[in-house]
JSON list of C-alpha atoms in Angstrom, two decimals:
[
{"chain": "A", "resi": 3, "resn": "MET", "atom": "CA", "xyz": [42.96, 19.83, -9.91]},
{"chain": "A", "resi": 4, "resn": "SER", "atom": "CA", "xyz": [39.56, 20.46, -8.55]},
{"chain": "A", "resi": 5, "resn": "SER", "atom": "CA", "xyz": [38.03, 17.90, -6.53]},
{"chain": "A", "resi": 6, "resn": "LYS", "atom": "CA", "xyz": [34.65, 19.83, -6.02]},
{"chain": "A", "resi": 7, "resn": "ALA", "atom": "CA", "xyz": [31.84, 17.57, -6.72]},
{"chain": "A", "resi": 8, "resn": "VAL", "atom": "CA", "xyz": [28.44, 19.07, -8.43]},
{"chain": "A", "resi": 9, "resn": "VAL", "atom": "CA", "xyz": [25.41, 18.23, -6.57]},
{"chain": "A", "resi": 10, "resn": "VAL", "atom": "CA", "xyz": [22.35, 18.41, -8.59]},
{"chain": "A", "resi": 11, "resn": "ARG", "atom": "CA", "xyz": [18.99, 18.67, -6.50]},
{"chain": "A", "resi": 12, "resn": "LYS", "atom": "CA", "xyz": [15.95, 18.24, -8.35]},
{"chain": "A", "resi": 13, "resn": "THR", "atom": "CA", "xyz": [13.04, 20.83, -7.19]},
{"chain": "A", "resi": 14, "resn": "VAL", "atom": "CA", "xyz": [9.87, 19.37, -6.47]},
{"chain": "A", "resi": 15, "resn": "THR", "atom": "CA", "xyz": [7.30, 20.70, -8.83]},
{"chain": "A", "resi": 16, "resn": "ILE", "atom": "CA", "xyz": [3.59, 21.33, -8.06]},
{"chain": "A", "resi": 17, "resn": "LEU", "atom": "CA", "xyz": [2.73, 18.33, -10.61]},
{"chain": "A", "resi": 18, "resn": "ASP", "atom": "CA", "xyz": [5.42, 16.03, -8.67]},
{"chain": "A", "resi": 19, "resn": "LYS", "atom": "CA", "xyz": [3.30, 16.84, -5.41]},
{"chain": "A", "resi": 20, "resn": "ILE", "atom": "CA", "xyz": [-0.15, 16.18, -7.17]},
{"chain": "A", "resi": 21, "resn": "ARG", "atom": "CA", "xyz": [1.28, 12.74, -8.66]},
{"chain": "A", "resi": 22, "resn": "LYS", "atom": "CA", "xyz": [2.53, 11.92, -4.99]},
{"chain": "A", "resi": 23, "resn": "TYR", "atom": "CA", "xyz": [-0.96, 12.75, -3.68]},
{"chain": "A", "resi": 24, "resn": "TYR", "atom": "CA", "xyz": [-2.59, 10.29, -6.01]},
{"chain": "A", "resi": 25, "resn": "LEU", "atom": "CA", "xyz": [0.06, 7.64, -5.42]},
{"chain": "A", "resi": 26, "resn": "LYS", "atom": "CA", "xyz": [0.36, 7.83, -1.70]},
{"chain": "A", "resi": 27, "resn": "GLY", "atom": "CA", "xyz": [-3.15, 9.15, -1.00]},
{"chain": "A", "resi": 28, "resn": "GLU", "atom": "CA", "xyz": [-4.23, 12.18, 0.71]},
{"chain": "A", "resi": 29, "resn": "GLU", "atom": "CA", "xyz": [-3.55, 11.05, 4.21]},
{"chain": "A", "resi": 30, "resn": "ASN", "atom": "CA", "xyz": [0.24, 10.58, 3.46]},
{"chain": "A", "resi": 31, "resn": "VAL", "atom": "CA", "xyz": [0.62, 13.74, 1.25]},
{"chain": "A", "resi": 32, "resn": "THR", "atom": "CA", "xyz": [-0.36, 17.12, 2.56]},
{"chain": "A", "resi": 33, "resn": "LEU", "atom": "CA", "xyz": [-0.92, 19.74, -0.11]},
{"chain": "A", "resi": 34, "resn": "THR", "atom": "CA", "xyz": [-0.90, 23.61, 0.10]},
{"chain": "A", "resi": 35, "resn": "GLU", "atom": "CA", "xyz": [-4.09, 25.54, -0.53]},
{"chain": "A", "resi": 36, "resn": "LYS", "atom": "CA", "xyz": [-2.68, 26.61, -3.99]},
{"chain": "A", "resi": 37, "resn": "GLN", "atom": "CA", "xyz": [-1.69, 23.00, -4.80]},
{"chain": "A", "resi": 38, "resn": "ASP", "atom": "CA", "xyz": [-4.91, 21.70, -3.97]},
{"chain": "A", "resi": 39, "resn": "GLU", "atom": "CA", "xyz": [-6.76, 24.08, -5.97]},
{"chain": "A", "resi": 40, "resn": "ILE", "atom": "CA", "xyz": [-4.31, 23.27, -9.12]},
{"chain": "A", "resi": 41, "resn": "ARG", "atom": "CA", "xyz": [-4.97, 19.69, -8.19]},
{"chain": "A", "resi": 42, "resn": "ILE", "atom": "CA", "xyz": [-8.84, 20.03, -8.59]},
{"chain": "A", "resi": 43, "resn": "ARG", "atom": "CA", "xyz": [-8.35, 21.67, -12.07]},
{"chain": "A", "resi": 44, "resn": "VAL", "atom": "CA", "xyz": [-6.17, 18.94, -13.23]},
{"chain": "A", "resi": 45, "resn": "TYR", "atom": "CA", "xyz": [-8.83, 16.46, -12.13]},
{"chain": "A", "resi": 46, "resn": "LYS", "atom": "CA", "xyz": [-11.35, 18.57, -13.64]},
{"chain": "A", "resi": 47, "resn": "ALA", "atom": "CA", "xyz": [-9.58, 18.67, -17.00]},
{"chain": "A", "resi": 48, "resn": "TRP", "atom": "CA", "xyz": [-9.40, 14.82, -16.78]},
{"chain": "A", "resi": 49, "resn": "ASN", "atom": "CA", "xyz": [-12.86, 14.54, -16.02]},
{"chain": "A", "resi": 50, "resn": "LEU", "atom": "CA", "xyz": [-13.70, 16.37, -19.07]},
{"chain": "A", "resi": 51, "resn": "MET", "atom": "CA", "xyz": [-11.49, 14.28, -21.58]},
{"chain": "A", "resi": 52, "resn": "ILE", "atom": "CA", "xyz": [-12.63, 10.99, -20.00]},
{"chain": "A", "resi": 53, "resn": "ASN", "atom": "CA", "xyz": [-16.22, 12.10, -20.93]},
{"chain": "A", "resi": 54, "resn": "TYR", "atom": "CA", "xyz": [-15.14, 12.75, -24.61]},
{"chain": "A", "resi": 55, "resn": "HIS", "atom": "CA", "xyz": [-14.62, 16.22, -24.45]},
{"chain": "A", "resi": 56, "resn": "SER", "atom": "CA", "xyz": [-11.72, 17.11, -27.17]},
{"chain": "A", "resi": 57, "resn": "LYS", "atom": "CA", "xyz": [-8.98, 18.91, -25.97]},
{"chain": "A", "resi": 58, "resn": "GLU", "atom": "CA", "xyz": [-10.37, 22.26, -27.32]},
{"chain": "A", "resi": 59, "resn": "GLN", "atom": "CA", "xyz": [-13.71, 21.68, -25.71]},
{"chain": "A", "resi": 60, "resn": "ALA", "atom": "CA", "xyz": [-12.12, 20.85, -22.42]},
{"chain": "A", "resi": 61, "resn": "MET", "atom": "CA", "xyz": [-9.80, 23.94, -22.63]},
{"chain": "A", "resi": 62, "resn": "ALA", "atom": "CA", "xyz": [-12.77, 26.03, -23.31]},
{"chain": "A", "resi": 63, "resn": "VAL", "atom": "CA", "xyz": [-14.67, 24.80, -20.33]},
{"chain": "A", "resi": 64, "resn": "ILE", "atom": "CA", "xyz": [-11.38, 25.28, -17.86]},
{"chain": "A", "resi": 65, "resn": "MET", "atom": "CA", "xyz": [-10.89, 28.77, -19.29]},
{"chain": "A", "resi": 66, "resn": "ASN", "atom": "CA", "xyz": [-14.83, 29.75, -18.57]},
{"chain": "A", "resi": 67, "resn": "GLU", "atom": "CA", "xyz": [-15.07, 28.15, -15.38]},
{"chain": "A", "resi": 68, "resn": "TYR", "atom": "CA", "xyz": [-11.63, 29.38, -13.70]},
{"chain": "A", "resi": 69, "resn": "GLY", "atom": "CA", "xyz": [-11.09, 32.44, -15.63]},
{"chain": "A", "resi": 70, "resn": "CYS", "atom": "CA", "xyz": [-7.68, 31.39, -16.80]},
{"chain": "A", "resi": 71, "resn": "SER", "atom": "CA", "xyz": [-5.71, 31.82, -19.99]},
{"chain": "A", "resi": 72, "resn": "ARG", "atom": "CA", "xyz": [-5.72, 29.33, -22.93]},
{"chain": "A", "resi": 73, "resn": "ALA", "atom": "CA", "xyz": [-2.01, 28.60, -22.07]},
{"chain": "A", "resi": 74, "resn": "GLN", "atom": "CA", "xyz": [-2.84, 27.84, -18.65]},
{"chain": "A", "resi": 75, "resn": "SER", "atom": "CA", "xyz": [-5.78, 25.58, -19.24]},
{"chain": "A", "resi": 76, "resn": "TYR", "atom": "CA", "xyz": [-3.55, 23.76, -21.85]},
{"chain": "A", "resi": 77, "resn": "ARG", "atom": "CA", "xyz": [-1.16, 23.25, -19.05]},
{"chain": "A", "resi": 78, "resn": "TYR", "atom": "CA", "xyz": [-3.84, 21.75, -16.86]},
{"chain": "A", "resi": 79, "resn": "LEU", "atom": "CA", "xyz": [-4.76, 19.46, -19.56]},
{"chain": "A", "resi": 80, "resn": "THR", "atom": "CA", "xyz": [-1.06, 18.32, -19.98]},
{"chain": "A", "resi": 81, "resn": "TYR", "atom": "CA", "xyz": [-0.82, 17.85, -16.44]},
{"chain": "A", "resi": 82, "resn": "ALA", "atom": "CA", "xyz": [-3.95, 15.70, -16.19]},
{"chain": "A", "resi": 83, "resn": "MET", "atom": "CA", "xyz": [-2.44, 13.44, -19.10]},
{"chain": "A", "resi": 84, "resn": "SER", "atom": "CA", "xyz": [0.72, 13.27, -17.24]},
{"chain": "A", "resi": 85, "resn": "VAL", "atom": "CA", "xyz": [-0.83, 12.14, -13.93]},
{"chain": "A", "resi": 86, "resn": "PHE", "atom": "CA", "xyz": [-3.51, 9.91, -15.18]},
{"chain": "A", "resi": 87, "resn": "GLY", "atom": "CA", "xyz": [-2.49, 8.93, -18.79]},
{"chain": "A", "resi": 88, "resn": "ASN", "atom": "CA", "xyz": [-3.85, 9.81, -22.14]},
{"chain": "A", "resi": 89, "resn": "PRO", "atom": "CA", "xyz": [-7.58, 8.90, -22.17]},
{"chain": "A", "resi": 90, "resn": "ILE", "atom": "CA", "xyz": [-7.78, 8.74, -26.08]},
{"chain": "A", "resi": 91, "resn": "GLU", "atom": "CA", "xyz": [-4.68, 6.17, -26.07]},
{"chain": "A", "resi": 92, "resn": "ASN", "atom": "CA", "xyz": [-6.39, 4.32, -23.03]},
{"chain": "A", "resi": 93, "resn": "HIS", "atom": "CA", "xyz": [-9.79, 3.84, -24.73]},
{"chain": "A", "resi": 94, "resn": "LYS", "atom": "CA", "xyz": [-8.15, 2.62, -27.82]},
{"chain": "A", "resi": 95, "resn": "GLU", "atom": "CA", "xyz": [-6.02, 0.07, -26.00]},
{"chain": "A", "resi": 96, "resn": "ALA", "atom": "CA", "xyz": [-9.30, -1.17, -24.09]},
{"chain": "A", "resi": 97, "resn": "GLU", "atom": "CA", "xyz": [-11.12, -1.54, -27.14]},
{"chain": "A", "resi": 98, "resn": "LYS", "atom": "CA", "xyz": [-8.08, -3.31, -28.68]},
{"chain": "A", "resi": 99, "resn": "TYR", "atom": "CA", "xyz": [-8.09, -5.75, -25.77]},
{"chain": "A", "resi": 100, "resn": "LEU", "atom": "CA", "xyz": [-11.94, -6.28, -25.78]},
{"chain": "A", "resi": 101, "resn": "ILE", "atom": "CA", "xyz": [-11.79, -7.12, -29.56]},
{"chain": "A", "resi": 102, "resn": "SER", "atom": "CA", "xyz": [-8.84, -9.40, -29.07]},
{"chain": "A", "resi": 103, "resn": "GLU", "atom": "CA", "xyz": [-10.62, -11.24, -26.16]},
{"chain": "A", "resi": 104, "resn": "ASP", "atom": "CA", "xyz": [-13.72, -11.74, -28.45]},
{"chain": "A", "resi": 105, "resn": "LEU", "atom": "CA", "xyz": [-11.66, -13.05, -31.29]},
{"chain": "A", "resi": 106, "resn": "ILE", "atom": "CA", "xyz": [-10.02, -15.56, -29.08]},
{"chain": "A", "resi": 107, "resn": "LYS", "atom": "CA", "xyz": [-13.35, -16.65, -27.89]},
{"chain": "A", "resi": 108, "resn": "SER", "atom": "CA", "xyz": [-14.26, -17.04, -31.54]},
{"chain": "A", "resi": 109, "resn": "GLN", "atom": "CA", "xyz": [-10.94, -19.40, -32.13]},
{"chain": "A", "resi": 110, "resn": "GLN", "atom": "CA", "xyz": [-11.87, -21.25, -29.33]},
{"chain": "A", "resi": 111, "resn": "ARG", "atom": "CA", "xyz": [-15.62, -21.88, -30.49]},
{"chain": "A", "resi": 112, "resn": "SER", "atom": "CA", "xyz": [-14.16, -22.82, -34.20]},
{"chain": "A", "resi": 113, "resn": "ILE", "atom": "CA", "xyz": [-11.97, -25.34, -32.71]},
{"chain": "A", "resi": 114, "resn": "LYS", "atom": "CA", "xyz": [-14.77, -27.00, -30.58]},
{"chain": "A", "resi": 115, "resn": "ASN", "atom": "CA", "xyz": [-17.05, -26.98, -33.75]},
{"chain": "A", "resi": 116, "resn": "LYS", "atom": "CA", "xyz": [-14.07, -27.94, -36.04]},
{"chain": "A", "resi": 117, "resn": "ASP", "atom": "CA", "xyz": [-14.85, -25.20, -38.58]},
{"chain": "A", "resi": 118, "resn": "GLU", "atom": "CA", "xyz": [-11.19, -24.64, -39.78]},
{"chain": "A", "resi": 119, "resn": "ALA", "atom": "CA", "xyz": [-12.29, -21.62, -42.10]},
{"chain": "A", "resi": 120, "resn": "ALA", "atom": "CA", "xyz": [-13.71, -19.53, -39.08]},
{"chain": "A", "resi": 121, "resn": "TYR", "atom": "CA", "xyz": [-10.54, -20.37, -37.10]},
{"chain": "A", "resi": 122, "resn": "LEU", "atom": "CA", "xyz": [-8.28, -19.06, -39.78]},
{"chain": "A", "resi": 123, "resn": "LYS", "atom": "CA", "xyz": [-10.34, -15.93, -40.32]},
{"chain": "A", "resi": 124, "resn": "ALA", "atom": "CA", "xyz": [-10.13, -15.12, -36.48]},
{"chain": "A", "resi": 125, "resn": "MET", "atom": "CA", "xyz": [-6.41, -15.74, -36.49]},
{"chain": "A", "resi": 126, "resn": "GLY", "atom": "CA", "xyz": [-6.13, -13.49, -39.52]},
{"chain": "A", "resi": 127, "resn": "LEU", "atom": "CA", "xyz": [-8.15, -10.76, -37.71]},
{"chain": "A", "resi": 128, "resn": "ARG", "atom": "CA", "xyz": [-6.02, -11.29, -34.58]},
{"chain": "A", "resi": 129, "resn": "ILE", "atom": "CA", "xyz": [-2.72, -10.78, -36.66]},
{"chain": "A", "resi": 130, "resn": "LYS", "atom": "CA", "xyz": [-3.97, -7.85, -38.34]},
{"chain": "A", "resi": 131, "resn": "LEU", "atom": "CA", "xyz": [-5.30, -6.19, -34.90]},
{"chain": "A", "resi": 132, "resn": "GLY", "atom": "CA", "xyz": [-1.87, -6.84, -33.26]},
{"chain": "A", "resi": 133, "resn": "SER", "atom": "CA", "xyz": [-0.19, -5.57, -35.99]},
{"chain": "A", "resi": 134, "resn": "TYR", "atom": "CA", "xyz": [1.96, -8.80, -36.30]},
{"chain": "A", "resi": 135, "resn": "ASP", "atom": "CA", "xyz": [1.88, -8.56, -40.06]},
{"chain": "A", "resi": 136, "resn": "LYS", "atom": "CA", "xyz": [3.68, -5.28, -40.23]},
{"chain": "A", "resi": 137, "resn": "ASP", "atom": "CA", "xyz": [7.53, -5.35, -40.13]},
{"chain": "A", "resi": 138, "resn": "LYS", "atom": "CA", "xyz": [8.51, -3.97, -36.91]},
{"chain": "A", "resi": 139, "resn": "THR", "atom": "CA", "xyz": [12.39, -4.72, -36.94]},
{"chain": "A", "resi": 140, "resn": "GLN", "atom": "CA", "xyz": [14.60, -1.89, -36.09]},
{"chain": "A", "resi": 141, "resn": "SER", "atom": "CA", "xyz": [17.06, -1.18, -38.65]},
{"chain": "A", "resi": 142, "resn": "PHE", "atom": "CA", "xyz": [20.68, -2.47, -37.53]},
{"chain": "A", "resi": 143, "resn": "ASP", "atom": "CA", "xyz": [23.49, -0.09, -38.10]},
{"chain": "A", "resi": 144, "resn": "PRO", "atom": "CA", "xyz": [26.76, -2.02, -37.73]},
{"chain": "A", "resi": 145, "resn": "GLU", "atom": "CA", "xyz": [28.92, 1.24, -38.12]},
{"chain": "A", "resi": 146, "resn": "LYS", "atom": "CA", "xyz": [27.66, 2.37, -34.75]},
{"chain": "A", "resi": 147, "resn": "LEU", "atom": "CA", "xyz": [29.24, -0.75, -33.05]},
{"chain": "A", "resi": 148, "resn": "LYS", "atom": "CA", "xyz": [32.69, -0.35, -34.80]},
{"chain": "A", "resi": 149, "resn": "ALA", "atom": "CA", "xyz": [35.47, 0.43, -32.77]},
{"chain": "A", "resi": 150, "resn": "GLN", "atom": "CA", "xyz": [36.20, 4.42, -32.31]},
{"chain": "A", "resi": 151, "resn": "THR", "atom": "CA", "xyz": [39.37, 5.98, -31.82]},
{"chain": "A", "resi": 152, "resn": "TYR", "atom": "CA", "xyz": [39.48, 9.48, -29.92]},
{"chain": "A", "resi": 153, "resn": "VAL", "atom": "CA", "xyz": [42.22, 11.93, -30.24]},
{"chain": "A", "resi": 154, "resn": "LEU", "atom": "CA", "xyz": [42.23, 14.04, -26.90]},
{"chain": "A", "resi": 155, "resn": "LYS", "atom": "CA", "xyz": [44.51, 17.10, -26.13]},
{"chain": "A", "resi": 156, "resn": "VAL", "atom": "CA", "xyz": [44.58, 17.09, -22.37]},
{"chain": "A", "resi": 157, "resn": "HIS", "atom": "CA", "xyz": [45.86, 19.37, -19.76]},
{"chain": "A", "resi": 158, "resn": "PRO", "atom": "CA", "xyz": [49.43, 18.49, -18.47]},
{"chain": "A", "resi": 159, "resn": "SER", "atom": "CA", "xyz": [47.87, 18.08, -14.85]},
{"chain": "A", "resi": 160, "resn": "VAL", "atom": "CA", "xyz": [45.32, 15.79, -16.46]},
{"chain": "A", "resi": 161, "resn": "LEU", "atom": "CA", "xyz": [48.08, 13.97, -18.32]},
{"chain": "A", "resi": 162, "resn": "ALA", "atom": "CA", "xyz": [49.94, 13.54, -15.24]},
{"chain": "A", "resi": 163, "resn": "SER", "atom": "CA", "xyz": [47.27, 11.68, -13.25]},
{"chain": "A", "resi": 164, "resn": "ILE", "atom": "CA", "xyz": [46.76, 9.45, -16.27]},
{"chain": "A", "resi": 165, "resn": "GLU", "atom": "CA", "xyz": [50.31, 8.36, -16.30]},
{"chain": "A", "resi": 166, "resn": "ALA", "atom": "CA", "xyz": [50.60, 8.07, -12.68]},
{"chain": "A", "resi": 167, "resn": "ASN", "atom": "CA", "xyz": [47.88, 5.45, -12.97]},
{"chain": "A", "resi": 168, "resn": "LYS", "atom": "CA", "xyz": [49.07, 3.71, -16.35]},
{"chain": "A", "resi": 169, "resn": "ASP", "atom": "CA", "xyz": [49.97, 0.57, -14.52]},
{"chain": "A", "resi": 170, "resn": "GLY", "atom": "CA", "xyz": [46.19, -0.68, -14.48]},
{"chain": "A", "resi": 171, "resn": "GLY", "atom": "CA", "xyz": [44.85, 1.71, -11.55]},
{"chain": "A", "resi": 172, "resn": "VAL", "atom": "CA", "xyz": [41.28, 3.21, -12.12]},
{"chain": "A", "resi": 173, "resn": "ILE", "atom": "CA", "xyz": [41.10, 6.78, -13.18]},
{"chain": "A", "resi": 174, "resn": "ASN", "atom": "CA", "xyz": [37.73, 8.58, -12.38]},
{"chain": "A", "resi": 175, "resn": "PHE", "atom": "CA", "xyz": [37.38, 11.43, -15.12]},
{"chain": "A", "resi": 176, "resn": "ASN", "atom": "CA", "xyz": [34.63, 12.97, -13.17]},
{"chain": "A", "resi": 177, "resn": "ASN", "atom": "CA", "xyz": [37.05, 14.45, -10.69]},
{"chain": "A", "resi": 178, "resn": "LEU", "atom": "CA", "xyz": [39.36, 15.81, -13.13]},
{"chain": "A", "resi": 179, "resn": "ASP", "atom": "CA", "xyz": [39.53, 19.61, -13.96]},
{"chain": "A", "resi": 180, "resn": "THR", "atom": "CA", "xyz": [38.27, 19.37, -17.30]},
{"chain": "A", "resi": 181, "resn": "GLU", "atom": "CA", "xyz": [35.95, 21.47, -19.58]},
{"chain": "A", "resi": 182, "resn": "ASP", "atom": "CA", "xyz": [33.89, 20.54, -22.88]},
{"chain": "A", "resi": 183, "resn": "VAL", "atom": "CA", "xyz": [35.24, 22.03, -26.05]},
{"chain": "A", "resi": 184, "resn": "ASP", "atom": "CA", "xyz": [33.93, 22.16, -29.72]},
{"chain": "A", "resi": 185, "resn": "PHE", "atom": "CA", "xyz": [35.21, 19.71, -31.67]},
{"chain": "A", "resi": 186, "resn": "GLN", "atom": "CA", "xyz": [35.55, 18.74, -35.33]},
{"chain": "A", "resi": 187, "resn": "GLU", "atom": "CA", "xyz": [35.29, 15.12, -36.57]},
{"chain": "A", "resi": 188, "resn": "VAL", "atom": "CA", "xyz": [38.11, 14.13, -38.75]},
{"chain": "A", "resi": 189, "resn": "LYS", "atom": "CA", "xyz": [37.18, 11.21, -41.38]},
{"chain": "A", "resi": 190, "resn": "GLU", "atom": "CA", "xyz": [40.02, 9.00, -42.04]},
{"chain": "A", "resi": 191, "resn": "ASP", "atom": "CA", "xyz": [39.94, 9.90, -45.91]},
{"chain": "A", "resi": 192, "resn": "GLU", "atom": "CA", "xyz": [40.53, 13.66, -45.27]},
{"chain": "A", "resi": 193, "resn": "ASP", "atom": "CA", "xyz": [43.24, 12.90, -42.88]},
{"chain": "A", "resi": 194, "resn": "GLU", "atom": "CA", "xyz": [45.11, 10.97, -45.81]},
{"chain": "A", "resi": 195, "resn": "GLU", "atom": "CA", "xyz": [44.72, 13.75, -48.49]},
{"chain": "A", "resi": 196, "resn": "GLU", "atom": "CA", "xyz": [46.73, 16.31, -46.23]}
]
C-alpha cells in the first residue's frame, strides 16, 4: 500500500493578487509593475461598465486604448466583474431595493390614512416585485435519498486492510492504494433477467 499523500498547492493568479489588493489595501499588498498595469486595465473596464457602456462598447474602448486583442479585452471585463461584481445586476438590485422602500412608505401612509385599497395595491406590488407570487419550491426527488448498494471489487491488499478493521475500527480510504475505473450501473430489473 502506498502512503504517499497528494499535496495540492493552488497557484496565486494575477486576479487573486488584484482582488487581494482591493480587499486589503495598497499598503498591505505589493503588485509588480505588470500586475499593476493589469489592475489599472481591469479598473478601466469596470469604470466603463458602471458608466453605462455595454460590454461591446467597453471592449472596443479597451482594445483601442491599450492595443490589445478582443479576447484580452474580454478577459479584462470578466476580471472586472469577478473583482467588483456585475454592474448591470447591481443596478437592478439597487433599483429593486429603492422601489421596495417606496412601496413600504406608501403602505405606511395608507395605514395612517386608513385607505385599505391603497394598502392592498402597495402590498400587491411588493409581492410582484419580490416574486413572492411565483413558485420557487425546488422539486424534491425522493429517489436521491434512497439507500444505495454498491458492489466493489477491491485489490487483495485493500481487502486485508478492511478485514483487519471490521471489528469497528476506522478505515481511511484516502490512504489506500486505489485507482478510479470505469463502471456500469446495473439496475435491479436487468439483474433479475439474466
